[in-house]
PDB file of C-alpha atoms and ligand atoms in Angstrom:
ATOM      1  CA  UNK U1248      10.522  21.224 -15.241  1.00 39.00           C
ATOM      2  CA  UNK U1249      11.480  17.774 -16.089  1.00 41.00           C
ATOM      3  CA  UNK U1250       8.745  14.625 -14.272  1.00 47.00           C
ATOM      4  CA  UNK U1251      10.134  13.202 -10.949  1.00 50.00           C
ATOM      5  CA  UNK U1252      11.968   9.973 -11.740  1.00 51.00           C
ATOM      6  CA  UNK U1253      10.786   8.595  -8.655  1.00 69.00           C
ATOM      7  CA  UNK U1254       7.846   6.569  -8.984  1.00 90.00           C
ATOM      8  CA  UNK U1255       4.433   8.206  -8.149  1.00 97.00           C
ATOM      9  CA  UNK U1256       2.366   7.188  -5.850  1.00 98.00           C
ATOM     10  CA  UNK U1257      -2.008   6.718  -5.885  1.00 98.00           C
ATOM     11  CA  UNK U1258      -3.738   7.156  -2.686  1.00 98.00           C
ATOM     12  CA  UNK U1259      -7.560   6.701  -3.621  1.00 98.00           C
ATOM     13  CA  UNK U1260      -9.455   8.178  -1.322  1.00 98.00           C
ATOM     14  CA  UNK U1261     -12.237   6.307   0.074  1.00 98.00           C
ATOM     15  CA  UNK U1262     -14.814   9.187   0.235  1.00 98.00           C
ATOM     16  CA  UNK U1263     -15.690   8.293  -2.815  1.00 97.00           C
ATOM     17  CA  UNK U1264     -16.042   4.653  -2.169  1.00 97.00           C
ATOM     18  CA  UNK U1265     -19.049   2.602  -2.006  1.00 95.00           C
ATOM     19  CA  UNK U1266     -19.369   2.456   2.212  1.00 96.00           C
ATOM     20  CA  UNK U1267     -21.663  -0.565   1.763  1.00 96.00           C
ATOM     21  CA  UNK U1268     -19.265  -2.474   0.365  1.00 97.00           C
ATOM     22  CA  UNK U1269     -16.153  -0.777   1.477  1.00 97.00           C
ATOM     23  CA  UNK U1270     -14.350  -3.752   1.464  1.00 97.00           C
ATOM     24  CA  UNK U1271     -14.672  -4.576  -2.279  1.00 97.00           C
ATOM     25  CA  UNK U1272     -14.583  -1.112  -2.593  1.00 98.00           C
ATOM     26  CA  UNK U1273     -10.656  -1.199  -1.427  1.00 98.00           C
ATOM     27  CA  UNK U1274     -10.085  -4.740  -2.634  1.00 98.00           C
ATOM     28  CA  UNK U1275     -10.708  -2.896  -6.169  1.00 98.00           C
ATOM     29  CA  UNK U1276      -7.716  -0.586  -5.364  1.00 98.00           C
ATOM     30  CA  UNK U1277      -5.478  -3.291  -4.099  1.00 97.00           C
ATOM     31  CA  UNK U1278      -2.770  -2.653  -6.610  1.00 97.00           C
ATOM     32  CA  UNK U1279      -2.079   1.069  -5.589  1.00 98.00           C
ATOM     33  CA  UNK U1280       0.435   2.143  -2.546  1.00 95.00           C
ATOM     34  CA  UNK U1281      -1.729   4.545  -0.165  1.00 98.00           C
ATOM     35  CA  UNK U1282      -5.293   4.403   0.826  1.00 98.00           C
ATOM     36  CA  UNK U1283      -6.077   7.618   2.050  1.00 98.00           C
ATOM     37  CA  UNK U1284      -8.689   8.003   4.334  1.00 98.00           C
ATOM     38  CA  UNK U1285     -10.240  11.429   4.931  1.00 98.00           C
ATOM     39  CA  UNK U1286     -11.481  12.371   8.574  1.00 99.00           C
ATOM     40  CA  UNK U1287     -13.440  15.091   8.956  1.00 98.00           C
ATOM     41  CA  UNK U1288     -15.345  16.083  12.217  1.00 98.00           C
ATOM     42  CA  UNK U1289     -18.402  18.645  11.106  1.00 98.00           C
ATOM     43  CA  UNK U1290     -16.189  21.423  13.259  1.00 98.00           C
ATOM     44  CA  UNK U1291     -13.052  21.834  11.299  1.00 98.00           C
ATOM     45  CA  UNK U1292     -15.012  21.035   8.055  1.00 98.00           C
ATOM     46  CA  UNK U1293     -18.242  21.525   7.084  1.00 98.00           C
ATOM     47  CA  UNK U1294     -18.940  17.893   6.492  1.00 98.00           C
ATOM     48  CA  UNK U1295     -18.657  14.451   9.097  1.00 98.00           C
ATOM     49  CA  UNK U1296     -17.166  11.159   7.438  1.00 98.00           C
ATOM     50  CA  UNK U1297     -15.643   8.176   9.682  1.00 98.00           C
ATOM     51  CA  UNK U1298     -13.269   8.165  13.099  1.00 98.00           C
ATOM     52  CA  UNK U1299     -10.892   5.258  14.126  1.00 98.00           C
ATOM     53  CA  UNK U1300     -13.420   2.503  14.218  1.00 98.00           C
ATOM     54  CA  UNK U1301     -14.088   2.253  10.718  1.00 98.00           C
ATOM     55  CA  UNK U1302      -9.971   2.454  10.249  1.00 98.00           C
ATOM     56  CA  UNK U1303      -9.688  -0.739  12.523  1.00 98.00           C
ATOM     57  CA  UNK U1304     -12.406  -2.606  10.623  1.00 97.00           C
ATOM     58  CA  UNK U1305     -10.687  -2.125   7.267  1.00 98.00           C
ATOM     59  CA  UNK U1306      -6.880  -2.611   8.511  1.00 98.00           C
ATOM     60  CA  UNK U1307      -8.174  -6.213   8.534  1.00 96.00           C
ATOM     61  CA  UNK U1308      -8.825  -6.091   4.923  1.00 97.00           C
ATOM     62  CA  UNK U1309      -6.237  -4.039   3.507  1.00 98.00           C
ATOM     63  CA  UNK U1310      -2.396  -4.271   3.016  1.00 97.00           C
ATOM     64  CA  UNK U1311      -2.103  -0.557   1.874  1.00 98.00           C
ATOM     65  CA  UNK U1312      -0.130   1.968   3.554  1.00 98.00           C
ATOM     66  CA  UNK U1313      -2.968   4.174   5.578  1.00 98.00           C
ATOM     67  CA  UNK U1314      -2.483   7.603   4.863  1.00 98.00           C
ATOM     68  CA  UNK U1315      -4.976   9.324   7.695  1.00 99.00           C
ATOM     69  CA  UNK U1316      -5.898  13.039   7.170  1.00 99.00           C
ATOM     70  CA  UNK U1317      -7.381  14.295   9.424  1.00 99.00           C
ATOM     71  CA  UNK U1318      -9.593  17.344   8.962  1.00 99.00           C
ATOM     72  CA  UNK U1319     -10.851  17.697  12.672  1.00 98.00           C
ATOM     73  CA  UNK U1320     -10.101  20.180  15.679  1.00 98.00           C
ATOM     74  CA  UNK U1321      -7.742  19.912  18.188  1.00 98.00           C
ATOM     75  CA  UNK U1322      -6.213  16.679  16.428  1.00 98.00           C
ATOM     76  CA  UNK U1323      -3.624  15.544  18.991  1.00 97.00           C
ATOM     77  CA  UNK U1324      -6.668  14.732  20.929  1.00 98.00           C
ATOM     78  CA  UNK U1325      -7.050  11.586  19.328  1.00 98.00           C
ATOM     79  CA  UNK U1326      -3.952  10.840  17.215  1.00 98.00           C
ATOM     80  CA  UNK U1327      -3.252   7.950  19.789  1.00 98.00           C
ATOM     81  CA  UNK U1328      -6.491   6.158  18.416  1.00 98.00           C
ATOM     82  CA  UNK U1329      -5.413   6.559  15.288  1.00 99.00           C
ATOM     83  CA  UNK U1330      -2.707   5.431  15.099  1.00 98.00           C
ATOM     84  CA  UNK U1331      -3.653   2.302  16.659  1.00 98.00           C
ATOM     85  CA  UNK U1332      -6.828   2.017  14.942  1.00 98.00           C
ATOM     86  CA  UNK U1333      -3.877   1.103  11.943  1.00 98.00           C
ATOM     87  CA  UNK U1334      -2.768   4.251  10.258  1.00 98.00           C
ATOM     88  CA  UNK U1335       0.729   4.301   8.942  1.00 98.00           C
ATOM     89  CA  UNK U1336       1.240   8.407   7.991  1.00 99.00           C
ATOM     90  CA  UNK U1337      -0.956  10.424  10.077  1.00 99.00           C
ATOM     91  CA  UNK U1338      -1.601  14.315   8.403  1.00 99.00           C
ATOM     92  CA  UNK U1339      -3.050  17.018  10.594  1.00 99.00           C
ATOM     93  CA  UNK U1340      -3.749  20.507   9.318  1.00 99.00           C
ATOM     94  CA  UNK U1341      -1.413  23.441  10.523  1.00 98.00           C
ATOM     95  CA  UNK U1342      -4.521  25.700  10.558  1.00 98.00           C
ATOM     96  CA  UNK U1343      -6.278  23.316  12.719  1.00 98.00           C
ATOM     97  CA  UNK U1344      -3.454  23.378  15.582  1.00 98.00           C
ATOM     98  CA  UNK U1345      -2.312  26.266  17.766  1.00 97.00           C
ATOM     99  CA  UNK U1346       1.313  24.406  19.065  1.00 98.00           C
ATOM    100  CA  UNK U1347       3.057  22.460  15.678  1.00 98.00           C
ATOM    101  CA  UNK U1348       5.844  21.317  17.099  1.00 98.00           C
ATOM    102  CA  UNK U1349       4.134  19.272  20.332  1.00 98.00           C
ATOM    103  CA  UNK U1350       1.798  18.151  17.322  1.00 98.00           C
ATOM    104  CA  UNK U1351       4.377  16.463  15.653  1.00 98.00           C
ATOM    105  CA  UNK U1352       5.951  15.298  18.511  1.00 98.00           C
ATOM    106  CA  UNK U1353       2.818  13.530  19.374  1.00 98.00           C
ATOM    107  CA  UNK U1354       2.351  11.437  16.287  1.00 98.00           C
ATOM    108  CA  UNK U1355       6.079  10.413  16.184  1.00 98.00           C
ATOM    109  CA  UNK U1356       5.958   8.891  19.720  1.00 98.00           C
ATOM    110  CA  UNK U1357       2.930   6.503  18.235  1.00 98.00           C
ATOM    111  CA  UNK U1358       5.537   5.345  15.940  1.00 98.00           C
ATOM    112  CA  UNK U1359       3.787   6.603  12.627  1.00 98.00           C
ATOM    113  CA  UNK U1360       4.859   8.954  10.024  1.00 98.00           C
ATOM    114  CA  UNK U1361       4.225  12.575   9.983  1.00 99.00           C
ATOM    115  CA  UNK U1362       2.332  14.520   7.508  1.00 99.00           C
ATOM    116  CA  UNK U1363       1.180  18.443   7.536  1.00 99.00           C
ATOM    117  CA  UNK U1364      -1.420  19.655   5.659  1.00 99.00           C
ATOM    118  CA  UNK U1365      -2.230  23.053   3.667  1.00 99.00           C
ATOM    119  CA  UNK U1366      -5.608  24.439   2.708  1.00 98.00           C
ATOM    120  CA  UNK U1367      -4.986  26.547  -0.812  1.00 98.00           C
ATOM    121  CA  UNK U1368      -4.881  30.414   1.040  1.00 98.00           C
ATOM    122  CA  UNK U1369      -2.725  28.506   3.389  1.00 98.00           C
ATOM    123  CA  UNK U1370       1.276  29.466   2.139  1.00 98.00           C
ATOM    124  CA  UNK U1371       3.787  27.374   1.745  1.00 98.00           C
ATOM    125  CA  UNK U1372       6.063  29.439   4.459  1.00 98.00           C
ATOM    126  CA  UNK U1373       3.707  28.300   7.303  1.00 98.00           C
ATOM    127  CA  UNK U1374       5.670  24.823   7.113  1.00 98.00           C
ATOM    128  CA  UNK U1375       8.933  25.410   5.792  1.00 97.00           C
ATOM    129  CA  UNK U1376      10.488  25.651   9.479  1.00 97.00           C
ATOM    130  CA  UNK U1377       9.119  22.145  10.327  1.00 98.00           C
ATOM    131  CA  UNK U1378      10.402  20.228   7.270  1.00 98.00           C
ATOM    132  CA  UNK U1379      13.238  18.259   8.931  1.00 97.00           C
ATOM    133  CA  UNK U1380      10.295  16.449  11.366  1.00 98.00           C
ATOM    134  CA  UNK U1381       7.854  15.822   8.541  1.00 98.00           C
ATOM    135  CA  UNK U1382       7.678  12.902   6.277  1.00 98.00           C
ATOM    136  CA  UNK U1383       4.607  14.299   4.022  1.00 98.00           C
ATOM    137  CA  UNK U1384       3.099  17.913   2.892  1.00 98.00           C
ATOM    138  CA  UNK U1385      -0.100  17.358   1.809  1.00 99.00           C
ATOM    139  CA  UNK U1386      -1.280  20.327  -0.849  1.00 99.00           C
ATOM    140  CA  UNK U1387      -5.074  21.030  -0.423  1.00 99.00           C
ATOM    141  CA  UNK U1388      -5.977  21.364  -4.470  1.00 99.00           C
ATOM    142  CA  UNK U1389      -9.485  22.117  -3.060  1.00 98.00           C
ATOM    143  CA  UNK U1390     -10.967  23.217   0.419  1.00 98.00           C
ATOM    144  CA  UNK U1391     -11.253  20.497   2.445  1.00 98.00           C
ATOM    145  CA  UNK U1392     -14.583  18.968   3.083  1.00 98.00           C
ATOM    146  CA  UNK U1393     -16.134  17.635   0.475  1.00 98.00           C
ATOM    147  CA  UNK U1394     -14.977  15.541  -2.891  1.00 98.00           C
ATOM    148  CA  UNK U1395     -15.845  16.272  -6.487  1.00 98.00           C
ATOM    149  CA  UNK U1396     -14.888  19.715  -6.416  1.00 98.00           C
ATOM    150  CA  UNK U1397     -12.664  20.838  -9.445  1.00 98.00           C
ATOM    151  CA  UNK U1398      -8.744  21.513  -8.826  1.00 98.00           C
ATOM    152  CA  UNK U1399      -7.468  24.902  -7.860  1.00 98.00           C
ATOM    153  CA  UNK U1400      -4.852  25.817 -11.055  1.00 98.00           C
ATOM    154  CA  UNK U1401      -3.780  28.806  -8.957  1.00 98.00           C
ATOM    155  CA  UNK U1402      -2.388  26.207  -5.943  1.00 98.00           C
ATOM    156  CA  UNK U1403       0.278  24.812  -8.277  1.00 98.00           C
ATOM    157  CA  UNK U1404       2.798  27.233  -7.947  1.00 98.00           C
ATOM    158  CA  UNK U1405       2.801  26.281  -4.474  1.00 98.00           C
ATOM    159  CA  UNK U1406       3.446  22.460  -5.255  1.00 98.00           C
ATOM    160  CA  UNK U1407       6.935  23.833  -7.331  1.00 98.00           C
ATOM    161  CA  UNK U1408       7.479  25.748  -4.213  1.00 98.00           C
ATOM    162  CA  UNK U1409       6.933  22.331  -2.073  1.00 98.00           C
ATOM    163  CA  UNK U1410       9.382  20.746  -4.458  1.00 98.00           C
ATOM    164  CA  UNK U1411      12.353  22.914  -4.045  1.00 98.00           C
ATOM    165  CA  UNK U1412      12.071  23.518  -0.379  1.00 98.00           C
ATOM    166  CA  UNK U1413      12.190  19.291   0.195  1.00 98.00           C
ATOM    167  CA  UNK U1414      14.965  19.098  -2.599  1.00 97.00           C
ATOM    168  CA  UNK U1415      17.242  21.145  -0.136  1.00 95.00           C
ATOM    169  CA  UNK U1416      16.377  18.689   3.056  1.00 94.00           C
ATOM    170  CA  UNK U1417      18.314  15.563   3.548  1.00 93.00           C
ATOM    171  CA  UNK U1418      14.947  13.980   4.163  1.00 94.00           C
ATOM    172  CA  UNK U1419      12.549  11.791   1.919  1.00 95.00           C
ATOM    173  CA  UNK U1420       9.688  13.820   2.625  1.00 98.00           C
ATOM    174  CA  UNK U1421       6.548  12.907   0.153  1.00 98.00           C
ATOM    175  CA  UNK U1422       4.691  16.051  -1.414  1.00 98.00           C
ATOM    176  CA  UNK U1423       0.990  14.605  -2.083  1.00 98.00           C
ATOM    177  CA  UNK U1424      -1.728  16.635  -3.296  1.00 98.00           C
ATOM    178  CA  UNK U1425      -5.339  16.350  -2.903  1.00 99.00           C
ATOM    179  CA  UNK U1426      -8.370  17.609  -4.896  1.00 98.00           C
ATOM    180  CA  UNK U1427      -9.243  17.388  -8.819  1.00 98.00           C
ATOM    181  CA  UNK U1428      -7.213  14.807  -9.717  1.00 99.00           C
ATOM    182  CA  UNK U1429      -7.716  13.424 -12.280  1.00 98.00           C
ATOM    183  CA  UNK U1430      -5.852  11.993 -15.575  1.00 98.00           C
ATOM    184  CA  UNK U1431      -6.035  15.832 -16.579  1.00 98.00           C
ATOM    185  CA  UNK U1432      -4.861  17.358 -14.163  1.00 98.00           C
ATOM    186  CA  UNK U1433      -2.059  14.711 -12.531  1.00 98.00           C
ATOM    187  CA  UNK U1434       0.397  15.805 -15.671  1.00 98.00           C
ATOM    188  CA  UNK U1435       0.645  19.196 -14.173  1.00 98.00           C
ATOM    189  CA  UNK U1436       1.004  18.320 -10.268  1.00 98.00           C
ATOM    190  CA  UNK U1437       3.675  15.779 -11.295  1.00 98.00           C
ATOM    191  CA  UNK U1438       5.619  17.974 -13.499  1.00 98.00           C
ATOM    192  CA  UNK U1439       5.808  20.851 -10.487  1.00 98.00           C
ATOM    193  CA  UNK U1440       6.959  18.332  -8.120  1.00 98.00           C
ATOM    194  CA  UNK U1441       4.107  16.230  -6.207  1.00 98.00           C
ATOM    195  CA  UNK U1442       4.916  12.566  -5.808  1.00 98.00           C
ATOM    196  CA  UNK U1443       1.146  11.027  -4.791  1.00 98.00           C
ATOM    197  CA  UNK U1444      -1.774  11.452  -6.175  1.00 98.00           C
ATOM    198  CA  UNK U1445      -4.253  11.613  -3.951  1.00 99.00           C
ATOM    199  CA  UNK U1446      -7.766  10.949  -5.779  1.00 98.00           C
ATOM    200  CA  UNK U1447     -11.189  10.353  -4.729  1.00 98.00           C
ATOM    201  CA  UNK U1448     -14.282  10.442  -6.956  1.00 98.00           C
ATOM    202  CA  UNK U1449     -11.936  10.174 -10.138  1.00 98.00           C
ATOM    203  CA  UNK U1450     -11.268   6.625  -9.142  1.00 98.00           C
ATOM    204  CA  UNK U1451     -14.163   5.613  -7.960  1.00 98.00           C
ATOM    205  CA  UNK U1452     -16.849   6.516 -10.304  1.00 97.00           C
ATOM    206  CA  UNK U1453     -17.371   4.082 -13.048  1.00 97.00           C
ATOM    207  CA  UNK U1454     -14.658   1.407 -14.054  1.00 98.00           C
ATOM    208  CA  UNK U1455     -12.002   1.389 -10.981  1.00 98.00           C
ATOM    209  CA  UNK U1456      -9.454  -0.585 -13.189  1.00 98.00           C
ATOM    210  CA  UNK U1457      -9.972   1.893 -16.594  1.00 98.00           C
ATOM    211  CA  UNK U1458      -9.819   5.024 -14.208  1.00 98.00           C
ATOM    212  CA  UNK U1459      -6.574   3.444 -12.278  1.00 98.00           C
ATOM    213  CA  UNK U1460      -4.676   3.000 -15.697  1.00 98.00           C
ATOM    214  CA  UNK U1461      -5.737   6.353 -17.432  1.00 98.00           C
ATOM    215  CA  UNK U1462      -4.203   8.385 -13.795  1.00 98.00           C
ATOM    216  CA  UNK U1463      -1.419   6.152 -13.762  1.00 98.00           C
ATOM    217  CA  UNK U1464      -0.516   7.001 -17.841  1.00 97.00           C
ATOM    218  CA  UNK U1465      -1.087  10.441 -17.677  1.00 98.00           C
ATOM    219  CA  UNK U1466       1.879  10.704 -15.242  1.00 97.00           C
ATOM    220  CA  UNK U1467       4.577   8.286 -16.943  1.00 91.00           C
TER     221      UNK U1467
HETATM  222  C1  DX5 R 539     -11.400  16.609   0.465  1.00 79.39           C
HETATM  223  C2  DX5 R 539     -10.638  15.338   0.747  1.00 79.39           C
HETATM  224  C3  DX5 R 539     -10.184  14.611  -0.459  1.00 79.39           C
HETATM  225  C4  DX5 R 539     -11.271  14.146  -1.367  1.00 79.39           C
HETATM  226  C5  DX5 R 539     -10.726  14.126  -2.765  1.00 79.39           C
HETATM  227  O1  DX5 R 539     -11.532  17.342   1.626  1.00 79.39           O
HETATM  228  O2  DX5 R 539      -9.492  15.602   1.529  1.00 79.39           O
HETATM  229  O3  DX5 R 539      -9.308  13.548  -0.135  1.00 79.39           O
HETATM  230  O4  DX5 R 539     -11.767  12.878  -1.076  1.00 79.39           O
HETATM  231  O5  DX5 R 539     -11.771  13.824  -3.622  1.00 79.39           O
HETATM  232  P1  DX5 R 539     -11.717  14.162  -5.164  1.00 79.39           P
HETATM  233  O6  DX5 R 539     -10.579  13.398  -5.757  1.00 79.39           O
HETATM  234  O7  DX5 R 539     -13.040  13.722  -5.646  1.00 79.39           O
HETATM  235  O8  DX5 R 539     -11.507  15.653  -5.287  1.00 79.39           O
HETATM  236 ZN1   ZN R 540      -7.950  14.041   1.837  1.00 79.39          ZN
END
């Protein structure tokens, strides 16, 4: 399958930032689109990160588009705050939710962009009927919870799958995956179809600027 023409987009996540300097930390990744910020609530995931307050604090700082994932239970709960703490797309997971559609329907009437997410045993199928309302499928290349893990190979066939279903929707919907990526694996998540790169510890460890231009090469 041929690369996407389309340019991709990097959303570095800020897990892997330095939270004692956070905002240097996403000064250093001004020159990407997305900042993707990873919520996680010790319930859905094993592991507890940051809630709207620290979204506020960094709006002031940042021009990015905020791409919010949110690994927590019962998310409409507090998809309000959210969105008003600054985030642009907000991404729940379907396995986190009982009731999609009033889901959706809740983060389009704060006026912010829809995203779904997958864990890898999660199929594709569970989202295909919502397509038409979502602006982003975000492909879970690890389980959520933690960074540094190493990519799932066996997920990509789910990415091509992704990729043809949002070919045959007259909507721009982004397809964004998240776990692993790095410089060696981007090639292959590009080539099946993902359009942002969603990367945490392979940004921030070491030289942001060197990592930024290796990811962003390995996918021209
Ligand atoms: C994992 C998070 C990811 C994580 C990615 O649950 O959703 O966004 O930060 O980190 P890396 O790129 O290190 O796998
Ligand atoms: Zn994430």
């Amino acid at each position: 399958m041929s690369r996407r023409e389309d340019k991709v987009k990097i959303a570095p996540s800020i897990l892997s930032a330095n939270f004692s300097c956070l905002e240097s930390s996403i000064k250093s990744v001004e020159s990407t689109e997305w900042l993707h910020l990873d919520v996680m609530d010790g319930h859905f995931v094993p592991n507890i990160t940051f809630g709207p307050c620290v979204i506020r604090s960094i709006r002031d700082v940042s021009d990015h588009v905020f791409d919010t994932h949110l690994m927590i239970s019962e998310p409409e709960r507090y998809v309000e705050e959210f969105a008003e703490a600054g985030s642009d797309i907000i991404t729940f997971h379907i396995e986190a939710v009982e009731d999609v559609e009033t889901v959706i329907e809740t983060i389009e009437n704060c006026g912010v962009k829809v995203g779904v997410s997958i864990k890898p045993d999660t199929s594709f199928d569970s989202v295909r009927k919502f397509l038409p309302s979502l602006d982003l499928i975000l492909i879970m290349t690890v389980e959520p919870g933690f960074g540094g893990q190493s990519f799932m190979h066996d997920v990509v066939p789910k990415i091509k799958e992704a990729r043809e279903a949002v070919d045959g929707v007259e909507k721009d919907i982004d397809i964004a995956v998240d776990g692993g990526i790095s410089p060696k694996t981007a090639p292959k998540v590009v080539d099946n179809g993902a359009n942002v790169l969603v990367s945490g510890s392979s940004v921030f460890k070491g030289d942001v600027d060197k990592n930024l231009k290796e990811l962003r090469d390995a996918v021209k």
